[in-house]
Coordinates of C-alpha atoms in Angstrom, one line a residue:
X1 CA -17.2 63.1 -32.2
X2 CA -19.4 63.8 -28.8
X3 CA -17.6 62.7 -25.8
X4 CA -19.9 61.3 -24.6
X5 CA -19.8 58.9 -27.8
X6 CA -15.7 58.6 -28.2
X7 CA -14.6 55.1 -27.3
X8 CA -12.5 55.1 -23.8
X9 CA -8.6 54.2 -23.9
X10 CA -8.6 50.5 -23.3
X11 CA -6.0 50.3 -20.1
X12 CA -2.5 48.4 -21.3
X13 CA -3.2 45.1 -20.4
X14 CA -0.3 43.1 -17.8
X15 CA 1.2 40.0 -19.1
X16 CA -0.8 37.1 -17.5
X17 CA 1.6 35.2 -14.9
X18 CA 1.7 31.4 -15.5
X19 CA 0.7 30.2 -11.9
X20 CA 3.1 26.7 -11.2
X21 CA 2.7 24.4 -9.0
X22 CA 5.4 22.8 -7.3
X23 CA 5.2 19.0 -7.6
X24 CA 7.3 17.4 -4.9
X25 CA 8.3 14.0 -4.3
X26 CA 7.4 11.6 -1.9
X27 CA 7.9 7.9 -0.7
X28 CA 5.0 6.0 1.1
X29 CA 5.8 3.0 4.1
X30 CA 2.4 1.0 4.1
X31 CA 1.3 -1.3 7.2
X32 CA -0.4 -3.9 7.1
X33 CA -3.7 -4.5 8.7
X34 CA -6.0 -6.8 7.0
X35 CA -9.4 -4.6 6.5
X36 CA -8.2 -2.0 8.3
X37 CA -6.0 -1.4 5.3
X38 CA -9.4 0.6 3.9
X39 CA -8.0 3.5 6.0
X40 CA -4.8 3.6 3.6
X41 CA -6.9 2.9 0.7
X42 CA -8.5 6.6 1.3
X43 CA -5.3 7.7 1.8
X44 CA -3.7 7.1 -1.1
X45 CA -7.1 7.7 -3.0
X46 CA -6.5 11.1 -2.2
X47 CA -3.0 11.8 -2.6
X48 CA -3.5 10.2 -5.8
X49 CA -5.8 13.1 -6.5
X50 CA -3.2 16.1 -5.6
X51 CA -1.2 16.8 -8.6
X52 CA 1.2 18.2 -6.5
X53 CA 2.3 15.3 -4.8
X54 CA 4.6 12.5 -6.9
X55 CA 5.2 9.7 -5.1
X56 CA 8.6 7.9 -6.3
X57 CA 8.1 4.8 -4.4
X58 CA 6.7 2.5 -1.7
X59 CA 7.8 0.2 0.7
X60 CA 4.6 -2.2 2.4
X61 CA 3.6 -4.9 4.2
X62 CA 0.7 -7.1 4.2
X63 CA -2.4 -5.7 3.2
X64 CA 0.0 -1.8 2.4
X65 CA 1.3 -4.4 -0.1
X66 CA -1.8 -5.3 -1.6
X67 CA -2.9 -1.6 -1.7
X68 CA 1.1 -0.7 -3.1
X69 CA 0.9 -3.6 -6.0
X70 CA -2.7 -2.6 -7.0
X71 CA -2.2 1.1 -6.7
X72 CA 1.4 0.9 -8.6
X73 CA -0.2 -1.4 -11.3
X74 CA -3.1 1.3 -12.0
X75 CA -0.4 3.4 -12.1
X76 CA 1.9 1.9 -14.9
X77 CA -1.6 1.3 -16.8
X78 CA -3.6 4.7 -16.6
X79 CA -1.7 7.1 -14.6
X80 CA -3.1 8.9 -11.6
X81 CA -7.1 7.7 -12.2
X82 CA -6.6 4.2 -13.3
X83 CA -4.6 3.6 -10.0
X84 CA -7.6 5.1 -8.0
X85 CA -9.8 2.7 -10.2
X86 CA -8.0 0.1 -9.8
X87 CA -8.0 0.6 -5.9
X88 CA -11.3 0.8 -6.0
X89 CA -11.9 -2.0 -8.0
X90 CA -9.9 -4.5 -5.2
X91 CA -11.5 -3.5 -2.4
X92 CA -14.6 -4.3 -3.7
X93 CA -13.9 -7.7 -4.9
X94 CA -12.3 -7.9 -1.1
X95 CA -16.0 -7.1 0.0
X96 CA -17.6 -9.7 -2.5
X97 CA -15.9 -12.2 -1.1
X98 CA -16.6 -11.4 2.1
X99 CA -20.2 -11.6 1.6
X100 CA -20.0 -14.8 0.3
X101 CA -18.1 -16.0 3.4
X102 CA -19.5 -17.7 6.4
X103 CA -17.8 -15.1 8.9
X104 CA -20.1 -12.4 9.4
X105 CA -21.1 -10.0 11.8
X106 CA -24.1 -10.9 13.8
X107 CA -27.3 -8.9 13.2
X108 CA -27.5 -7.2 17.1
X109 CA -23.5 -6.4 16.1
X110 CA -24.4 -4.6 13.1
X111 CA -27.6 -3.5 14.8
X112 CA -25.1 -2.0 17.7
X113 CA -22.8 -0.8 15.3
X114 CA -20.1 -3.3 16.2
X115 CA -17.3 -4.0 13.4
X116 CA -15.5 -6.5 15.1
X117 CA -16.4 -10.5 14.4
X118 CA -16.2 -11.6 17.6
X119 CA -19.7 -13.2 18.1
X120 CA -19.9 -14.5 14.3
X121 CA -20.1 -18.6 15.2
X122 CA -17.9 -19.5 12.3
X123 CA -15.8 -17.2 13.4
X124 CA -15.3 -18.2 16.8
X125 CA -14.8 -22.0 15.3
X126 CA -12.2 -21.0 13.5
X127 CA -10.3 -18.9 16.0
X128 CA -10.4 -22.0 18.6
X129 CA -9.6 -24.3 15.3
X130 CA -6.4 -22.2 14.7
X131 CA -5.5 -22.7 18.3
X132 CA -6.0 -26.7 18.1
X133 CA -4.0 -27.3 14.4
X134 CA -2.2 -25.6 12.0
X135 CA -3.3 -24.0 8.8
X136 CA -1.6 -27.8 6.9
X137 CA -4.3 -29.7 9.1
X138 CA -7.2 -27.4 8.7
X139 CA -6.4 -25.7 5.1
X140 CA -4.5 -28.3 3.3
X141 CA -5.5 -27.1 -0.2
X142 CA -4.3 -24.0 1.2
X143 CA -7.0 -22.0 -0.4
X144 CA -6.6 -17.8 0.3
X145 CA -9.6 -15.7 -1.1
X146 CA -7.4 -12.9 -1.0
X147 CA -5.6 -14.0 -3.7
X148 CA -8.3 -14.0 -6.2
X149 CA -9.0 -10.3 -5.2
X150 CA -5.7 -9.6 -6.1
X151 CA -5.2 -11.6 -9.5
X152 CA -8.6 -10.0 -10.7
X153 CA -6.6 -6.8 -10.1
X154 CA -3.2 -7.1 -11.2
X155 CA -2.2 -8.6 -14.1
X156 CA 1.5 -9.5 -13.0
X157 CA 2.9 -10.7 -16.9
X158 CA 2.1 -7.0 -18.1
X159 CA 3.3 -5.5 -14.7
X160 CA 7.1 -6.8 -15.9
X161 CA 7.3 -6.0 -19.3
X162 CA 7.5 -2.4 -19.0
X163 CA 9.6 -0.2 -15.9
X164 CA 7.1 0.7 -13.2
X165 CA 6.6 4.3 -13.2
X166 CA 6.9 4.1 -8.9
X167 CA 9.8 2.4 -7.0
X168 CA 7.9 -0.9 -5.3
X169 CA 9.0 -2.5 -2.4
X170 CA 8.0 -5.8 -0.7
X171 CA 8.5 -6.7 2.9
X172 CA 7.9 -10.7 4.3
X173 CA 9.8 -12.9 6.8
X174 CA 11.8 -15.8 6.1
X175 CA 10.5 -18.4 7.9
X176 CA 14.0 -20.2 8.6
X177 CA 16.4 -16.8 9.1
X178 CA 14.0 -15.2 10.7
X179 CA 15.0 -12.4 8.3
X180 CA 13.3 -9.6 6.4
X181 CA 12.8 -9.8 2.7
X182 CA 12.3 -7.2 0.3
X183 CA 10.8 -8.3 -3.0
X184 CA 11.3 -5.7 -5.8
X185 CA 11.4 -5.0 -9.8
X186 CA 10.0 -8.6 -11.3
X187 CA 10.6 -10.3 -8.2
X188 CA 7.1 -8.8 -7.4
X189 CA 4.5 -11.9 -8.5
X190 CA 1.5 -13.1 -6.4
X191 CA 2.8 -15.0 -4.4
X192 CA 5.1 -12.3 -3.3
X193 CA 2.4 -10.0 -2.6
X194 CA 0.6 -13.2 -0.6
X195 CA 3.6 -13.9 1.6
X196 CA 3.5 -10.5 2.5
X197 CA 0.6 -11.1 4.1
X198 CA 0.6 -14.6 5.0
X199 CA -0.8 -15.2 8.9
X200 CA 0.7 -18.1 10.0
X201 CA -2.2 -19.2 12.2
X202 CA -4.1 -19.2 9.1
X203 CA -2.3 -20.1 6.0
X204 CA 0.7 -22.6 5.1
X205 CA 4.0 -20.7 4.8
X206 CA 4.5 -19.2 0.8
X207 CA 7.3 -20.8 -1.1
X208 CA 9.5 -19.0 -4.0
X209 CA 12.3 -20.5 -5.1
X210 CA 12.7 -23.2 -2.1
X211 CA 12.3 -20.3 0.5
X212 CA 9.4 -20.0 2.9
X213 CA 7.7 -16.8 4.3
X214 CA 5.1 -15.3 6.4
X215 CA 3.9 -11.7 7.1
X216 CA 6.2 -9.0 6.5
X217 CA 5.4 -7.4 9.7
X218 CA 6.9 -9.4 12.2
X219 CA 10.6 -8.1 10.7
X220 CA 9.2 -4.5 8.5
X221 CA 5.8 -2.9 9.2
X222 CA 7.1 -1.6 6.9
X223 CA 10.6 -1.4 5.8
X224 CA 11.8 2.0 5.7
X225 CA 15.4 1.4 4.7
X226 CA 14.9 0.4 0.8
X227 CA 13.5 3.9 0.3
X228 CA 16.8 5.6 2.1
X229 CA 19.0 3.6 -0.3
X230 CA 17.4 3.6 -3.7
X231 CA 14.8 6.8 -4.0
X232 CA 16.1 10.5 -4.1
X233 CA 13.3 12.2 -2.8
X234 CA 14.2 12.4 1.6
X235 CA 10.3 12.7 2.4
X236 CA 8.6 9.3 3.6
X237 CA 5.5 9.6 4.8
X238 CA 4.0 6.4 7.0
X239 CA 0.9 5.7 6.8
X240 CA -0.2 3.9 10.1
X241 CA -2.8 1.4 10.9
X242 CA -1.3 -0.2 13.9
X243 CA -1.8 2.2 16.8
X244 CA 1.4 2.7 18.4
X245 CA 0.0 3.5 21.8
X246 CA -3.4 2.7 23.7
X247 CA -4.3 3.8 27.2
X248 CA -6.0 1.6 28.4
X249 CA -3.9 -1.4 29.7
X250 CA -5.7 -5.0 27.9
X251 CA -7.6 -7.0 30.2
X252 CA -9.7 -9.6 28.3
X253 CA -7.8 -12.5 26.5
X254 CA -8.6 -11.1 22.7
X255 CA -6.8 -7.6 24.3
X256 CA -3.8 -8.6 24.9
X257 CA -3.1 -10.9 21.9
X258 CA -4.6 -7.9 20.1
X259 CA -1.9 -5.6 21.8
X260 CA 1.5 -8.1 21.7
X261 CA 0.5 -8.7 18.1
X262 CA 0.3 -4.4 17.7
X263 CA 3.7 -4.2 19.9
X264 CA 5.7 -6.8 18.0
X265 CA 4.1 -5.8 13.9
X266 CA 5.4 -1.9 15.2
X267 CA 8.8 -2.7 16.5
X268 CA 10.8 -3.3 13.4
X269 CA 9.4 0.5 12.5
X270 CA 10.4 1.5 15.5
X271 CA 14.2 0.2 15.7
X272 CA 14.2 2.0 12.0
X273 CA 13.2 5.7 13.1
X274 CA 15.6 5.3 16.2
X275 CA 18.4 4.5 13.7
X276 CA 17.2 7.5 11.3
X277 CA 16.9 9.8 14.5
X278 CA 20.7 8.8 15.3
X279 CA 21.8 9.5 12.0
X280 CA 19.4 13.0 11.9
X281 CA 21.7 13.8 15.6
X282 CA 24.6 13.4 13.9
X283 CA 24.3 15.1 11.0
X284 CA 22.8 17.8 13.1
X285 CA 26.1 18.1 15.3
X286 CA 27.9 18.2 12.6
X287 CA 29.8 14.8 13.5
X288 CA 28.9 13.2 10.5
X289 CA 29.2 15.5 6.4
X290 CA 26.1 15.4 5.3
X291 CA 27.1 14.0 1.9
X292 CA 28.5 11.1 3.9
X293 CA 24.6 10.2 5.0
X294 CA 20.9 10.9 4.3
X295 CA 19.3 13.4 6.1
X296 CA 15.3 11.5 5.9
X297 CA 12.2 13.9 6.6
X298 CA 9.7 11.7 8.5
X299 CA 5.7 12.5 8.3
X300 CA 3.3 10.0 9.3
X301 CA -0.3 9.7 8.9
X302 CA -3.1 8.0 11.2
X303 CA -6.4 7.3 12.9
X304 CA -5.2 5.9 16.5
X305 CA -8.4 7.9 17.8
X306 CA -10.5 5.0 15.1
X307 CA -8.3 2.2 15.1
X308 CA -7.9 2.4 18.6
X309 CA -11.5 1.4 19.4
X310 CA -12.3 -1.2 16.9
X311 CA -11.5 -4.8 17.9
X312 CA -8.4 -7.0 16.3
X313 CA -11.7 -9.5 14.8
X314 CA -12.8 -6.0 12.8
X315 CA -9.4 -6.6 11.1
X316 CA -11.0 -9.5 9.1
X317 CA -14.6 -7.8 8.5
X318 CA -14.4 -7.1 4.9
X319 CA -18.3 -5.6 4.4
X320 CA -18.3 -3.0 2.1
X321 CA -20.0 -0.5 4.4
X322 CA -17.4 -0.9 7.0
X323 CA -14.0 -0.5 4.0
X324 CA -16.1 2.7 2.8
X325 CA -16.7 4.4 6.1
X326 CA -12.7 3.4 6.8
X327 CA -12.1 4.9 2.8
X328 CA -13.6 7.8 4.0
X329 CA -11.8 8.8 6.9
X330 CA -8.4 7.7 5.2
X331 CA -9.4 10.3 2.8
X332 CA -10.4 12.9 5.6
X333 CA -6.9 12.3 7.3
X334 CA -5.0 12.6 4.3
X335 CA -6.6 16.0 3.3
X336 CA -5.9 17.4 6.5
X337 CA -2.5 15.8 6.4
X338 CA -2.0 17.9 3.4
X339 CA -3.3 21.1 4.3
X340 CA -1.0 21.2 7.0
X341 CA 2.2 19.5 5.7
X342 CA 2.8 20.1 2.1
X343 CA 4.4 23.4 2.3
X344 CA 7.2 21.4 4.4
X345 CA 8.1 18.7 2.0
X346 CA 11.0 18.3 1.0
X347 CA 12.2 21.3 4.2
X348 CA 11.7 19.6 7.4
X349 CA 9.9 16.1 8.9
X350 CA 6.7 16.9 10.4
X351 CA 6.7 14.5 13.0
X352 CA 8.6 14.2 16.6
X353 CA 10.5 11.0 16.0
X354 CA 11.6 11.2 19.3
X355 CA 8.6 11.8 21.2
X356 CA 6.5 9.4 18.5
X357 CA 8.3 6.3 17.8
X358 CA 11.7 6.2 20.5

């Protein structure tokens, strides 16, 4: 046979290596935020997408517990792509009711770009109504659109028949103690998720089983502590909507309510991370065996540079071009978030609680 023509030795061939990927856990602390809650909406749409990210559970407020219930529901019902579905599928019956409402954005406001509500007429009724009687006198069939949104979403009867696949954790206050409440397991109904997010300026207090409630964030915005007790993975990532710092000091009336209202919804958080940085110091020093207590790995996640310029009114503008363009950079920030972080979970928090949050 011709050289030229003999077959060449076929090199041995190396054993393919399986390439895995390390799937680490991770808990998720939701604030609340009313349609600023987009933001997280993009942010979980995303982590929802990385395969290499499990989240065990989540502990939310207000709207984080809307976006919690619907995304852990999704979850239990079609795994990673019916929660991002059925995320999906909220806010936009969030933004169909919206349309349909009377408090809209001017035309020169959405001309100028302007998210916030504050020149909608109905609007501006209803903030001086809220000022003049309560939600009994000017709601007394108590009616909350929100709450359709969130039965069309969530079907709470099949939600308790099976174990959620994600830990889910509620936070609202108890009107009479003053006192956080966390709502887990088949404690989570409805009405749990609306007194979660109950304003009391706007809607009557929510009653289950002879208590009363409002918003979870005036006592856990959210509550970190149900994820240090029941979860085993020690990475909890928050996922901000209230901006923890602004430099400008408020001037105008709608500022400073805006600010005490940001102050008072971040400083249950706050008192949390200075307890977990006094535990972290311990262990640290070697005072403590670190058996004995939980060493938690903090991250957090925000927009202060976005949320910081739109307008405590832009919290109740629900158009659906506004929640996408928030989707959007919720998605952006998580991305980056990841690109940066993963490789620490489950080694080290990526945030200064310190410098942040103390």
């Amino acid at each position: 046979m011709d050289s030229a023509t003999a077959p060449t030795e076929e090199p041995l061939s190396r054993p393919r290596r399986e390439t895995t990927v390390e799937v680490k856990k991770l808990n998720l602390a939701l604030q609340g935020g009313g349609a600023h809650g987009a933001f997280a909406w993009g942010v979980l749409d995303r982590l929802l997408e990385d395969e290499r990210v499990e989240i065990e559970g989540i502990s939310a407020t207000s709207a984080g517990a809307m976006n919690a219930t619907v995304l852990t529901y999704g979850y239990a019902t079609g795994g990673r792509q019916g929660a991002r579905k059925a995320l999906d599928g909220f806010w936009r019956r969030v933004a169909h009711i919206a349309a349909l409402s009377p408090f809209q954005a001017t035309w020169l406001d959405r001309l100028m770009g302007n998210k916030s509500l504050e020149n909608s007429p109905a609007f501006l009724w209803l903030e001086m109504m809220t000022r003049l009687v309560s939600p009994y006198q000017l709601n007394p069939a108590n009616y909350n659109p929100l709450r359709d949104a969130l039965e069309g979403s969530v079907d709470f009867d099949a939600m308790h028949t099976e174990p959620l696949p994600i830990k889910l954790y509620i936070s609202a206050t108890n009107v009479r103690s003053g006192k956080v409440k966390i709502f887990c397991g088949n404690d989570v109904t409805a009405d749990a998720v609306m007194a979660s997010g109950c304003l009391p300026f706007l809607f009557q207090a929510v009653e289950i089983d002879g208590e009363h409630y409002w918003d979870g964030g005036y006592m856990g915005n959210p509550a970190i502590y149900p994820l240090i007790y029941n979860c085993g993975s020690r990475d909890v990532l928050v996922v901000h909507i209230n901006p923890l710092q602004r430099d400008q000091v408020p001037m105008t009336a709608g500022e400073i309510m805006n600010r005490v209202n940001e102050i008072s919804f971040n400083s249950s958080l706050m008192r949390e991370m200075r307890a977990i940085s006094f535990v972290t110091s311990l262990i640290d020093d070697g005072k403590v065996q670190p058996n004995g207590m939980k060493r938690m790995l903090i991250h957090a996640l925000s927009a202060e540079d976005v949320m910081g310029k739109l307008g405590v009114m832009s919290k109740l503008n629900a158009d659906w071009e506004f929640l996408a363009e928030l989707k959007d950079i919720g998605r952006g920030r998580a991305e980056a978030w990841l690109e940066r972080n993963y490789e620490d979970l489950g080694r080290r928090s990526t945030v200064d609680i310190a410098k942040t949050y103390l």
